[in-house]
mmCIF file of C-alpha atoms in Angstrom:
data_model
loop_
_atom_site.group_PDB
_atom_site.id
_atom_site.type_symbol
_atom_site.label_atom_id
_atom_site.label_comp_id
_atom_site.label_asym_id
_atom_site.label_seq_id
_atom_site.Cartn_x
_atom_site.Cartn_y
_atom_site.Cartn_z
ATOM 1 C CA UNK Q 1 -64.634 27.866 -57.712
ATOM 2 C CA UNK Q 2 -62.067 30.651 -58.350
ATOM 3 C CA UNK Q 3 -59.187 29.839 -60.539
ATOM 4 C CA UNK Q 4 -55.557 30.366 -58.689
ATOM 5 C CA UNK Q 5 -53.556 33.224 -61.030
ATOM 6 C CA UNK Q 6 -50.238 30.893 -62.451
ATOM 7 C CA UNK Q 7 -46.949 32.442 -61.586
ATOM 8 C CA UNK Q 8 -45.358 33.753 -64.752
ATOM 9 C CA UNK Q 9 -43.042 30.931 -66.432
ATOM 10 C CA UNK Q 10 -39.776 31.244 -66.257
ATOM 11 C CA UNK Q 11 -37.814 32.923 -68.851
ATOM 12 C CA UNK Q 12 -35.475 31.210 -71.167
ATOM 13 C CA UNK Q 13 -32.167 32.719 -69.521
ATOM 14 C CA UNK Q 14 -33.020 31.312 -65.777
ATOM 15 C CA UNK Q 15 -34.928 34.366 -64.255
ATOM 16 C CA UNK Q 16 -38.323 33.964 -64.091
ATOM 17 C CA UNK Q 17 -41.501 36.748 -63.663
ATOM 18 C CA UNK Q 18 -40.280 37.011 -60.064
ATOM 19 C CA UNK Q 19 -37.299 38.264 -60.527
ATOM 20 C CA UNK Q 20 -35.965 34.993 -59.103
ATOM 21 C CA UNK Q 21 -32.806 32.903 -60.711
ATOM 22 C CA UNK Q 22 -34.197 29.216 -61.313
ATOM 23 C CA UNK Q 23 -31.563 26.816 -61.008
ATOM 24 C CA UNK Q 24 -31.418 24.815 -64.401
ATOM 25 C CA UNK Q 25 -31.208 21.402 -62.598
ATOM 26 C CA UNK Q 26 -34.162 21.252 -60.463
ATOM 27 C CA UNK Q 27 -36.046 23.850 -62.213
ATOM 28 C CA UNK Q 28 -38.912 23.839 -59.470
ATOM 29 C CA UNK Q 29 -40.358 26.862 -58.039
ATOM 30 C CA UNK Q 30 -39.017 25.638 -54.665
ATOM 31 C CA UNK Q 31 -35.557 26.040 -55.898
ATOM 32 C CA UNK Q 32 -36.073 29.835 -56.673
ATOM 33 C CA UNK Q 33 -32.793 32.400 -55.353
ATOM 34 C CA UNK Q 34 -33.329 36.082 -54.958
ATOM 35 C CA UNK Q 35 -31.826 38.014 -57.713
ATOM 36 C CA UNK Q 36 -27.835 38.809 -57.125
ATOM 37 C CA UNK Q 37 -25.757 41.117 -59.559
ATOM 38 C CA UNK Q 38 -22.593 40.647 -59.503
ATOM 39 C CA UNK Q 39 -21.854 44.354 -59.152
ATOM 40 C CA UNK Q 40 -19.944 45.724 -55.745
ATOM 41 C CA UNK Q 41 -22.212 47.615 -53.331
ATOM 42 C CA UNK Q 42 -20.150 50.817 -53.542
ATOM 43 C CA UNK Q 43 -20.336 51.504 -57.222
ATOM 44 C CA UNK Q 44 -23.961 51.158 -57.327
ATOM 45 C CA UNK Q 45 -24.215 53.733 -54.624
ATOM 46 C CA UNK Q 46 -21.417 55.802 -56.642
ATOM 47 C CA UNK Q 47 -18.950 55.225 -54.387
ATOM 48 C CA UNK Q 48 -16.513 52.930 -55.940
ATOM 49 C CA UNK Q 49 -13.818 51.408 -54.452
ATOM 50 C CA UNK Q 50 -9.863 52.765 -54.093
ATOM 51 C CA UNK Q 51 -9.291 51.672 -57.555
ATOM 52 C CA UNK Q 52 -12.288 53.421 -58.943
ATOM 53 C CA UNK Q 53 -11.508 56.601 -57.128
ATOM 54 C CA UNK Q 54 -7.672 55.955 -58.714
ATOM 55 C CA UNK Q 55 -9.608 55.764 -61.998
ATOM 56 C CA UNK Q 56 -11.811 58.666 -61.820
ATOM 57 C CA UNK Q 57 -8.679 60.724 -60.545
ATOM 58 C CA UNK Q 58 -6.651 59.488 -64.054
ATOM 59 C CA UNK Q 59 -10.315 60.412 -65.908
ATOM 60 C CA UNK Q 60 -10.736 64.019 -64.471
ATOM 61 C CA UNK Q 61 -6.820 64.667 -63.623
ATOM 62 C CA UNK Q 62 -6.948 68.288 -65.492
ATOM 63 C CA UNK Q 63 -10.389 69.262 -63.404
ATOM 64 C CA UNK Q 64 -8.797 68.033 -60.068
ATOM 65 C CA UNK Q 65 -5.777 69.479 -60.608
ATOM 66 C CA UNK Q 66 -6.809 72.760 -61.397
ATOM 67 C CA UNK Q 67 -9.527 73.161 -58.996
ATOM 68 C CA UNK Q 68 -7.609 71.700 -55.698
ATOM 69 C CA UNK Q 69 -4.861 74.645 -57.224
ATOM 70 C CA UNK Q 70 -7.458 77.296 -56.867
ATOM 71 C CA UNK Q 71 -8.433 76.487 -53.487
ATOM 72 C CA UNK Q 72 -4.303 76.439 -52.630
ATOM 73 C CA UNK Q 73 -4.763 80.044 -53.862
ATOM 74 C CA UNK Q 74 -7.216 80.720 -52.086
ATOM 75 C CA UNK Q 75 -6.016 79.415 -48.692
ATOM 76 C CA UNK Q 76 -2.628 82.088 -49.710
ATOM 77 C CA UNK Q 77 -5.127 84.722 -49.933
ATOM 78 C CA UNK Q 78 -7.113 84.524 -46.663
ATOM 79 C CA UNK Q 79 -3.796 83.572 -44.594
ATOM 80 C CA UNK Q 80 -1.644 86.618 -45.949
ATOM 81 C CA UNK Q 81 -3.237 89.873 -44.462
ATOM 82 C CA UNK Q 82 -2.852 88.914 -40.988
ATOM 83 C CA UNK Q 83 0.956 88.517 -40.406
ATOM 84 C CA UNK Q 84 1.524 91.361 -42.962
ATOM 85 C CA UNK Q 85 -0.979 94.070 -41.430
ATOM 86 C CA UNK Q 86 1.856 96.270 -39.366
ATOM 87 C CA UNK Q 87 4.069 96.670 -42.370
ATOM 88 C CA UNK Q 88 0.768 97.730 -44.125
ATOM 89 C CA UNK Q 89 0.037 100.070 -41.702
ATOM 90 C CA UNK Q 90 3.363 101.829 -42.008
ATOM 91 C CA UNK Q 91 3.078 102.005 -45.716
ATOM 92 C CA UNK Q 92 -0.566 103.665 -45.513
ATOM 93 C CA UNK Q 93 0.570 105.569 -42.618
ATOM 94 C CA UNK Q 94 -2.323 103.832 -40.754
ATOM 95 C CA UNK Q 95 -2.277 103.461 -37.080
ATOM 96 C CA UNK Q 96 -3.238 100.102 -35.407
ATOM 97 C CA UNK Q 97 -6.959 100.794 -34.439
ATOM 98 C CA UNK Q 98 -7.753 101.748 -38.422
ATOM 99 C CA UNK Q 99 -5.730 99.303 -40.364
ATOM 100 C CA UNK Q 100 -7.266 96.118 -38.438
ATOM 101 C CA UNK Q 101 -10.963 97.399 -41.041
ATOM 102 C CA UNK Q 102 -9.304 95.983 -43.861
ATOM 103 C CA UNK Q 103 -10.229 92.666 -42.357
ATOM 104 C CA UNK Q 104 -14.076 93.992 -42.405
ATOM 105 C CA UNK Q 105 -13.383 94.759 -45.905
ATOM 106 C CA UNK Q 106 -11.900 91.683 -47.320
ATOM 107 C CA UNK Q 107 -14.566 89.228 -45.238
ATOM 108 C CA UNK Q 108 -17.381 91.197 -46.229
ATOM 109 C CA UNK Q 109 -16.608 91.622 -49.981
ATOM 110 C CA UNK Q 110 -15.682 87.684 -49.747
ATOM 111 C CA UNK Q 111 -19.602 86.759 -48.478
ATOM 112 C CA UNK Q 112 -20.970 88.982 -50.894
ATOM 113 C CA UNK Q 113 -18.784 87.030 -53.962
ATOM 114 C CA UNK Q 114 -20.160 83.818 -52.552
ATOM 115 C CA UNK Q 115 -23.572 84.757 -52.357
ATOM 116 C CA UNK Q 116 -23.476 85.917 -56.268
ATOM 117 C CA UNK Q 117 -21.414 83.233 -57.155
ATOM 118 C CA UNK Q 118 -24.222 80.681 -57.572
ATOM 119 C CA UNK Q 119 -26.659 83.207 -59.650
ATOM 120 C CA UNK Q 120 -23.849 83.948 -61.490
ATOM 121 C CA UNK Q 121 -22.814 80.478 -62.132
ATOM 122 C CA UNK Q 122 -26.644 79.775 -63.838
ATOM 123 C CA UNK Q 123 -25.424 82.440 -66.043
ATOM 124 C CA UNK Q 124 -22.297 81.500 -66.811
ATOM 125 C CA UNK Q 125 -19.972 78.597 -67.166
ATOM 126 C CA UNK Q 126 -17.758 78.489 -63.417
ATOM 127 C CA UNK Q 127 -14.513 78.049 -65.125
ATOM 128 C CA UNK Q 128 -14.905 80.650 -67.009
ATOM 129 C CA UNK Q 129 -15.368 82.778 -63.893
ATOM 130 C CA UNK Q 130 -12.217 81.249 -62.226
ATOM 131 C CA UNK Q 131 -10.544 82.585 -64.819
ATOM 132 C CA UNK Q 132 -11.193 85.462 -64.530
ATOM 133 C CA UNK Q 133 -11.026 85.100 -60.457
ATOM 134 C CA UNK Q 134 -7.843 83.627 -60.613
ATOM 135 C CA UNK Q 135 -6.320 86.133 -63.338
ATOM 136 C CA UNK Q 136 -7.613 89.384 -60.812
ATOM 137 C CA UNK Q 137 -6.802 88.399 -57.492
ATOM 138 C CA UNK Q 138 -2.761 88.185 -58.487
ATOM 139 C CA UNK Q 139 -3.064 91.294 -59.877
ATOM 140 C CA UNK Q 140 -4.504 92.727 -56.379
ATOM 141 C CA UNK Q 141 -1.756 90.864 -54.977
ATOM 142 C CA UNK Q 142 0.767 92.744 -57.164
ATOM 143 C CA UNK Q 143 -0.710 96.096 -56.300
ATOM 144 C CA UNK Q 144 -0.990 95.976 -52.593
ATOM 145 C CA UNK Q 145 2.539 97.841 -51.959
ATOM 146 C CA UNK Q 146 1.822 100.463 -53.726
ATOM 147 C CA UNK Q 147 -1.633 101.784 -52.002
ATOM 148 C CA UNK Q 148 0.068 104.680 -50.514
ATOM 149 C CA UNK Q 149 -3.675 105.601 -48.607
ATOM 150 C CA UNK Q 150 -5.988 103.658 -46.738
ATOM 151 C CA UNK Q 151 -8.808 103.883 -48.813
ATOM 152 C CA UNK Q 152 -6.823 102.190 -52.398
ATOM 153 C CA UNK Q 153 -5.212 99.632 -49.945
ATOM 154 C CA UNK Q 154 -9.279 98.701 -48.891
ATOM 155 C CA UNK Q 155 -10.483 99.193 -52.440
ATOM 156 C CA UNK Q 156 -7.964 96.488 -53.667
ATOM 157 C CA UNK Q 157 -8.785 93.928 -50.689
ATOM 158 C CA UNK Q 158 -12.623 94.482 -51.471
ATOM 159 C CA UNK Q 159 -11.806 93.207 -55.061
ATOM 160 C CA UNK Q 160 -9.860 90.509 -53.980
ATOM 161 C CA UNK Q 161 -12.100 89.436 -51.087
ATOM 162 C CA UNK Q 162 -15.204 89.207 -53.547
ATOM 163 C CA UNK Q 163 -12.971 86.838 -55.907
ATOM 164 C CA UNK Q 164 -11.887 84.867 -53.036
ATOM 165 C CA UNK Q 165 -16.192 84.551 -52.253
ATOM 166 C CA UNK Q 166 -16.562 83.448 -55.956
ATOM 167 C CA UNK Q 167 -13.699 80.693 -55.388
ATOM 168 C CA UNK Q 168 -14.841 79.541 -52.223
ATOM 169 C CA UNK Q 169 -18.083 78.252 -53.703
ATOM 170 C CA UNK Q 170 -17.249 77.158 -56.917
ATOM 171 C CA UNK Q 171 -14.065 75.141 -57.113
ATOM 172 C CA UNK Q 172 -16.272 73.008 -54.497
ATOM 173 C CA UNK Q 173 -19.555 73.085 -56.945
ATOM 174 C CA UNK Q 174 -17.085 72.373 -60.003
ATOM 175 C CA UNK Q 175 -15.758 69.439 -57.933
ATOM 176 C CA UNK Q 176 -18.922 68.085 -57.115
ATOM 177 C CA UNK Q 177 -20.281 68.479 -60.819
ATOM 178 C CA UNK Q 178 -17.240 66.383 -62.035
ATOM 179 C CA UNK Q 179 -17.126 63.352 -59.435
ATOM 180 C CA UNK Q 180 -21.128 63.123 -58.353
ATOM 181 C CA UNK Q 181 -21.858 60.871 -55.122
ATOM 182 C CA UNK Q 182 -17.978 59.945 -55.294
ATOM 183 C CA UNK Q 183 -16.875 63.446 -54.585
ATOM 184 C CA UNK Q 184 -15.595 62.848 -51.190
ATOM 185 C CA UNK Q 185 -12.102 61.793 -51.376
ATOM 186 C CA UNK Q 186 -11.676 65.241 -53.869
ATOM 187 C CA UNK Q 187 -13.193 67.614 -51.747
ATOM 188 C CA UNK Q 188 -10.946 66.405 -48.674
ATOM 189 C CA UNK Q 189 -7.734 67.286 -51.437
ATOM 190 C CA UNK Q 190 -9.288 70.223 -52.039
ATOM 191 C CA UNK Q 191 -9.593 71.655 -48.768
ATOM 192 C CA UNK Q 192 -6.093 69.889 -47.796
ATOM 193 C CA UNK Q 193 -4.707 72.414 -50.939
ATOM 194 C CA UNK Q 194 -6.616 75.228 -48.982
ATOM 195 C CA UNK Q 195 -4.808 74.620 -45.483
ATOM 196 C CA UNK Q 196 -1.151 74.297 -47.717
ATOM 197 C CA UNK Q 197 -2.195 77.662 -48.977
ATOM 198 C CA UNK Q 198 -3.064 79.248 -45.655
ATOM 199 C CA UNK Q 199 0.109 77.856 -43.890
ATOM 200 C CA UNK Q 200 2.603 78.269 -47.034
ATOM 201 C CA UNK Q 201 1.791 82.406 -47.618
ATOM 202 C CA UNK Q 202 3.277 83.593 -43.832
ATOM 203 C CA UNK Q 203 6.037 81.486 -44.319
ATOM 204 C CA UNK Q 204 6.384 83.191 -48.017
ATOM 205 C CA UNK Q 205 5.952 86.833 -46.080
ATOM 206 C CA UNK Q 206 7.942 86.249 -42.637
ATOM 207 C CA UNK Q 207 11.436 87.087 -43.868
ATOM 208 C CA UNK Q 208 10.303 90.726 -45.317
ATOM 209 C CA UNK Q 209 8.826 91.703 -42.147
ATOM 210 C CA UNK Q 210 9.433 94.909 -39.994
ATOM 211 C CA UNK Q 211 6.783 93.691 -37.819
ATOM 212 C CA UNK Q 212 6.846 96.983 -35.818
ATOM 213 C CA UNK Q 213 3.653 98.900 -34.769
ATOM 214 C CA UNK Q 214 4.061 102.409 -36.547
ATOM 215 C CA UNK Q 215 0.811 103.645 -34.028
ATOM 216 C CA UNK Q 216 3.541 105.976 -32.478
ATOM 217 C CA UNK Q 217 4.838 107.790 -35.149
ATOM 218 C CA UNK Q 218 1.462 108.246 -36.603
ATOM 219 C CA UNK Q 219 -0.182 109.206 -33.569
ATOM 220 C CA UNK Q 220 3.172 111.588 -33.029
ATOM 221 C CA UNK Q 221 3.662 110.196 -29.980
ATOM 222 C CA UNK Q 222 7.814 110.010 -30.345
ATOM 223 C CA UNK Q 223 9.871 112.171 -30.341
ATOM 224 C CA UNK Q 224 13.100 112.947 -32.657
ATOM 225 C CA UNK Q 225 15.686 111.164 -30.252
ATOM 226 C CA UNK Q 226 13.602 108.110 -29.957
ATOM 227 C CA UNK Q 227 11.713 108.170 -27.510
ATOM 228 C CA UNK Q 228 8.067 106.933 -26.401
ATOM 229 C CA UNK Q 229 5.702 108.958 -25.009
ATOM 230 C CA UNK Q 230 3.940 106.634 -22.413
ATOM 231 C CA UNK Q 231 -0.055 107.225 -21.593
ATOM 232 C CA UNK Q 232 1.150 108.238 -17.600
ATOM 233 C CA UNK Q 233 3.159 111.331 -18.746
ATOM 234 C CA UNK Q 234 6.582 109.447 -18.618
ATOM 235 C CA UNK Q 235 9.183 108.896 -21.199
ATOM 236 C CA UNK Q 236 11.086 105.765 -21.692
ATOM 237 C CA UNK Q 237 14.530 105.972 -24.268
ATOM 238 C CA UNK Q 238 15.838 104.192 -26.722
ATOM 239 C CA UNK Q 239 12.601 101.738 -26.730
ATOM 240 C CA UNK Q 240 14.075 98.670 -27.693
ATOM 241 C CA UNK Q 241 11.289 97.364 -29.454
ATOM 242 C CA UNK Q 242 11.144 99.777 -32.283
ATOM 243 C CA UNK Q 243 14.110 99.796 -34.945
ATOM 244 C CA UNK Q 244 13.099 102.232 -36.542
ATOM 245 C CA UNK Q 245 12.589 106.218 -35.277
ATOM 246 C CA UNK Q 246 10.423 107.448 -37.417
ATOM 247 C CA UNK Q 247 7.560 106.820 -39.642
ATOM 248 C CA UNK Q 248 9.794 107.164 -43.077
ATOM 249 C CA UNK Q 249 12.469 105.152 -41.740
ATOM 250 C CA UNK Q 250 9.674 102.121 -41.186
ATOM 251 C CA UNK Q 251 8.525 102.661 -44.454
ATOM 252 C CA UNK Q 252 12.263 102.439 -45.943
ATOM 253 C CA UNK Q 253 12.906 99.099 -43.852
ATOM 254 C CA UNK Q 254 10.542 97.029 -44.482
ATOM 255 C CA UNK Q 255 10.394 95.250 -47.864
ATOM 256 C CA UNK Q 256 6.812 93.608 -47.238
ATOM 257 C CA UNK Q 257 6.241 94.911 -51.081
ATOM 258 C CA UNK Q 258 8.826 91.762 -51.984
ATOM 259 C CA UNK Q 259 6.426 89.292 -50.076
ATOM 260 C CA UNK Q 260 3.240 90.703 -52.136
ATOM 261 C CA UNK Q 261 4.842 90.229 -55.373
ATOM 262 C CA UNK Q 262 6.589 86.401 -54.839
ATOM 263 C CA UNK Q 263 3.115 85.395 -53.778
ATOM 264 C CA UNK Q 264 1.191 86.930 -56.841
ATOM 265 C CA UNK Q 265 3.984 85.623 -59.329
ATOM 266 C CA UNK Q 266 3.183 82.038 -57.305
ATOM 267 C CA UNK Q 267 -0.035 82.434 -58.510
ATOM 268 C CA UNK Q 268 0.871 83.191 -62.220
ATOM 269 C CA UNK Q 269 0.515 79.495 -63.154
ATOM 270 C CA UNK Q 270 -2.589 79.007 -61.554
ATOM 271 C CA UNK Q 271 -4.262 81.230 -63.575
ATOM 272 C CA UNK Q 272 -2.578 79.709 -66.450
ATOM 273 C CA UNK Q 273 -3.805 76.419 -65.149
ATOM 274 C CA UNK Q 274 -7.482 77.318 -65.151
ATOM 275 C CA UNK Q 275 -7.390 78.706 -68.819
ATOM 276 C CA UNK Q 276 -5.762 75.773 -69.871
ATOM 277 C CA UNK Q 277 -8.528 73.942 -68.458
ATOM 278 C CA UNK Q 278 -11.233 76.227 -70.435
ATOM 279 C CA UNK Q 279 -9.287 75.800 -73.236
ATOM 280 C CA UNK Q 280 -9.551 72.327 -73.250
ATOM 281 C CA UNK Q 281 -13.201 71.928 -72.616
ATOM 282 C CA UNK Q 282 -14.048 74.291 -75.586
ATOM 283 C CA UNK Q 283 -11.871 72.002 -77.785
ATOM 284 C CA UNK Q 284 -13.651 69.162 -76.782
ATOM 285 C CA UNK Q 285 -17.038 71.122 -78.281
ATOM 286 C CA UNK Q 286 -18.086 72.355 -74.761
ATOM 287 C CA UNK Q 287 -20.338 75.077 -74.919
ATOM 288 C CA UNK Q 288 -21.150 77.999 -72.344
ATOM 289 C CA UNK Q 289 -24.304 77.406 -70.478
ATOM 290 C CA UNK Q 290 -24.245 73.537 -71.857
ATOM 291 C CA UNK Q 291 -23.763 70.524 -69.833
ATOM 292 C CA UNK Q 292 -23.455 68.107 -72.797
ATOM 293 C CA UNK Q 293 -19.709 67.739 -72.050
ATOM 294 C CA UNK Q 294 -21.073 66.513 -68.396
ATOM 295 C CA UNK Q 295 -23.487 64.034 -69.701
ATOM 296 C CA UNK Q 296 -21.753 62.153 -72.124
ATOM 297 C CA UNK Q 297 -19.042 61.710 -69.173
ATOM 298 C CA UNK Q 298 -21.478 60.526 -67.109
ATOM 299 C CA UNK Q 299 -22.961 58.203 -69.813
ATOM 300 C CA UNK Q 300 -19.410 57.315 -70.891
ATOM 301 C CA UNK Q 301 -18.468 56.691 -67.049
ATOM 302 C CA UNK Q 302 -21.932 53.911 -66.561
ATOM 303 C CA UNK Q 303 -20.901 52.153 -70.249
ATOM 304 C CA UNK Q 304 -17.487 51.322 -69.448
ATOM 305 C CA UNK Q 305 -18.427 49.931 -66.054
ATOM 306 C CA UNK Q 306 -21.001 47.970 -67.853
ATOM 307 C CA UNK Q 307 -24.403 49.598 -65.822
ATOM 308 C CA UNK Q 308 -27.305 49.501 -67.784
ATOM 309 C CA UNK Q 309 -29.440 51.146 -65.307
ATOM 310 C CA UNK Q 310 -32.771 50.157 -63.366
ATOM 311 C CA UNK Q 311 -34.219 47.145 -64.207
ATOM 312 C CA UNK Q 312 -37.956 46.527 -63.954
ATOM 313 C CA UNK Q 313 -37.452 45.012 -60.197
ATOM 314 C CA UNK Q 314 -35.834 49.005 -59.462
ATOM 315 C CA UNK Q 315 -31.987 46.706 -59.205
ATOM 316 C CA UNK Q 316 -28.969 48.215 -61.019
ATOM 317 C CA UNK Q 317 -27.336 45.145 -63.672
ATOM 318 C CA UNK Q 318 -24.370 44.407 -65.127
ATOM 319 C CA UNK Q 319 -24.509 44.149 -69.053
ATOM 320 C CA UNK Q 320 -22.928 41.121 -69.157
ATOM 321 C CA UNK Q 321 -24.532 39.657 -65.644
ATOM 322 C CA UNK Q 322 -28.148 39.396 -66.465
ATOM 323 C CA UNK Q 323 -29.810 39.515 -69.482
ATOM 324 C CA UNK Q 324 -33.791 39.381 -69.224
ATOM 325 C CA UNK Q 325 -35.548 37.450 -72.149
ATOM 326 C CA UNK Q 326 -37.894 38.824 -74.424
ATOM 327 C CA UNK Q 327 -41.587 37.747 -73.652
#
């Protein structure tokens, strides 16, 4: 006759070999409940509640901060070229048809920075490389009005376009490594920060506009008295919708160079921003290439929210929930 294998006895603290909670008045297998921690759904999952997310944002203000400023620089720097490209065209002397590759330019040097940016970023620390992101592409900025020639004016939107790649990807990766499986309330700010950008730098350009297409004069298709040669052979005067009669006169009028320079000194502080936040991480014995800083946040984060970890039944605990017996 085969002998029936005895449940494991319960242990001293009400849980027995189960992983059951015995109630200490009837004390009878019968009166077995399934294991409960008293520990809210979302933080095991690592999405904690709106007062965890307020606490995480007062834990990792200086990271947030800086990164959702980035992206607000970025958004400036993708939304600026379009509104200003016919006042850049009559400071290159560009006509219409050539100016609009500066777009090709910018876009393609901007995929090529965010396909590096990730080898780079195994290399590297990724604020470190903001920094240096964030210190260059104001500098483009500040240069822009004075590419007299098409091919400087492309040169400096290649450089900025391939900081703007490195940005793109990792002010979201450095958001990610900060806030983990809770990430998603940040990365919403930080693409709200990129729209603000992107609708804040025409407004920033729009009163230093000519906004006038100086194809004509390029193409010498005026002539002195003001007058447009149309592509039937006929002549209409005093075209209304150029102020401006020739290509100098354009180039005197419009003060587009004053837009360029407000919206690199706007980004000034940003750059100062992301220093400050390198700054700080060194101080706090961070290391380049070293994710101790990372870990002991994320082991600091679990303590104070009392998580031990996986139990032996695979269920997350609360230090002072459960406590299993000794054998």
């Amino acid at each position: 006759m085969e002998a029936r294998a005895k449940p494991p006895p319960p242990s001293s603290h009400g849980v027995d070999g189960f992983g059951s909670l015995v109630d200490p008045k009837g004390g009878g297998p019968g009166n077995r409940q399934p294991l409960q921690v008293e520990q809210d759904c979302s933080e095991v999952s690592g999405s904690p509640a709106a007062g965890g997310f307020r606490k995480l944002f007062v834990h990792h203000v200086h990271e947030t901060v800086t990164y959702c400023a980035v992206f607000w620089s970025f958004g400036m720097c993708v939304a600026f070229l379009g509104p200003t490209l016919l006042d850049i065209g009559c400071l290159t002397s560009t006509s219409m048809k050539t100016i609009s590759w500066v777009f090709f330019a910018q876009l393609l040097c901007s995929l090529i920075g965010a396909s590096l940016s990730g080898y780079v970023a195994q290399r590297c620390d990724a604020d470190y490389i903001m920094v240096i992101n964030t210190t260059i592409i104001p500098l483009c900025m500040f240069i822009l009005p004075f590419c007299s020639v098409l091919a400087a004016l492309t040169a400096a939107l290649a450089v900025m376009g391939l900081n703007m790649g490195f940005i793109d990807c990792l002010a979201n990766l450095q958001m990610i490594n900060t806030y983990g499986e809770a990430v998603a309330p940040f990365l919403h700010a930080l693409h709200f920060c990129y729209g603000m950008g992107a609708f804040i730098s025409p407004m920033i350009a729009e009163p230093f506009l000519l906004n006038e297409d100086c194809t004509p004069f390029i193409d010498n298709d005026t002539s002195s008295s003001g007058s447009v040669l149309e592509p039937n052979g006929l002549l209409l005067l005093n075209d209304s919708s150029l102020s401006a009669e020739t290509l100098e006169e354009a180039q005197q009028m419009t003060r587009v160079k004053y837009a360029f320079w407000i919206m690199a000194a706007v980004q000034v502080p940003i750059a100062a921003l992301a220093i400050s936040l390198t700054v700080r991480k060194r101080s706090r014995g961070w290391m380049i290439g070293h994710r101790e800083l990372q870990d002991f946040e994320s082991s600091h984060s679990l303590s104070s929210n009392g998580v031990q970890g996986n139990n032996e039944y695979g269920t997350v605990t609360k230090s002072n929930t459960i406590n299993e017996a000794s054998p």
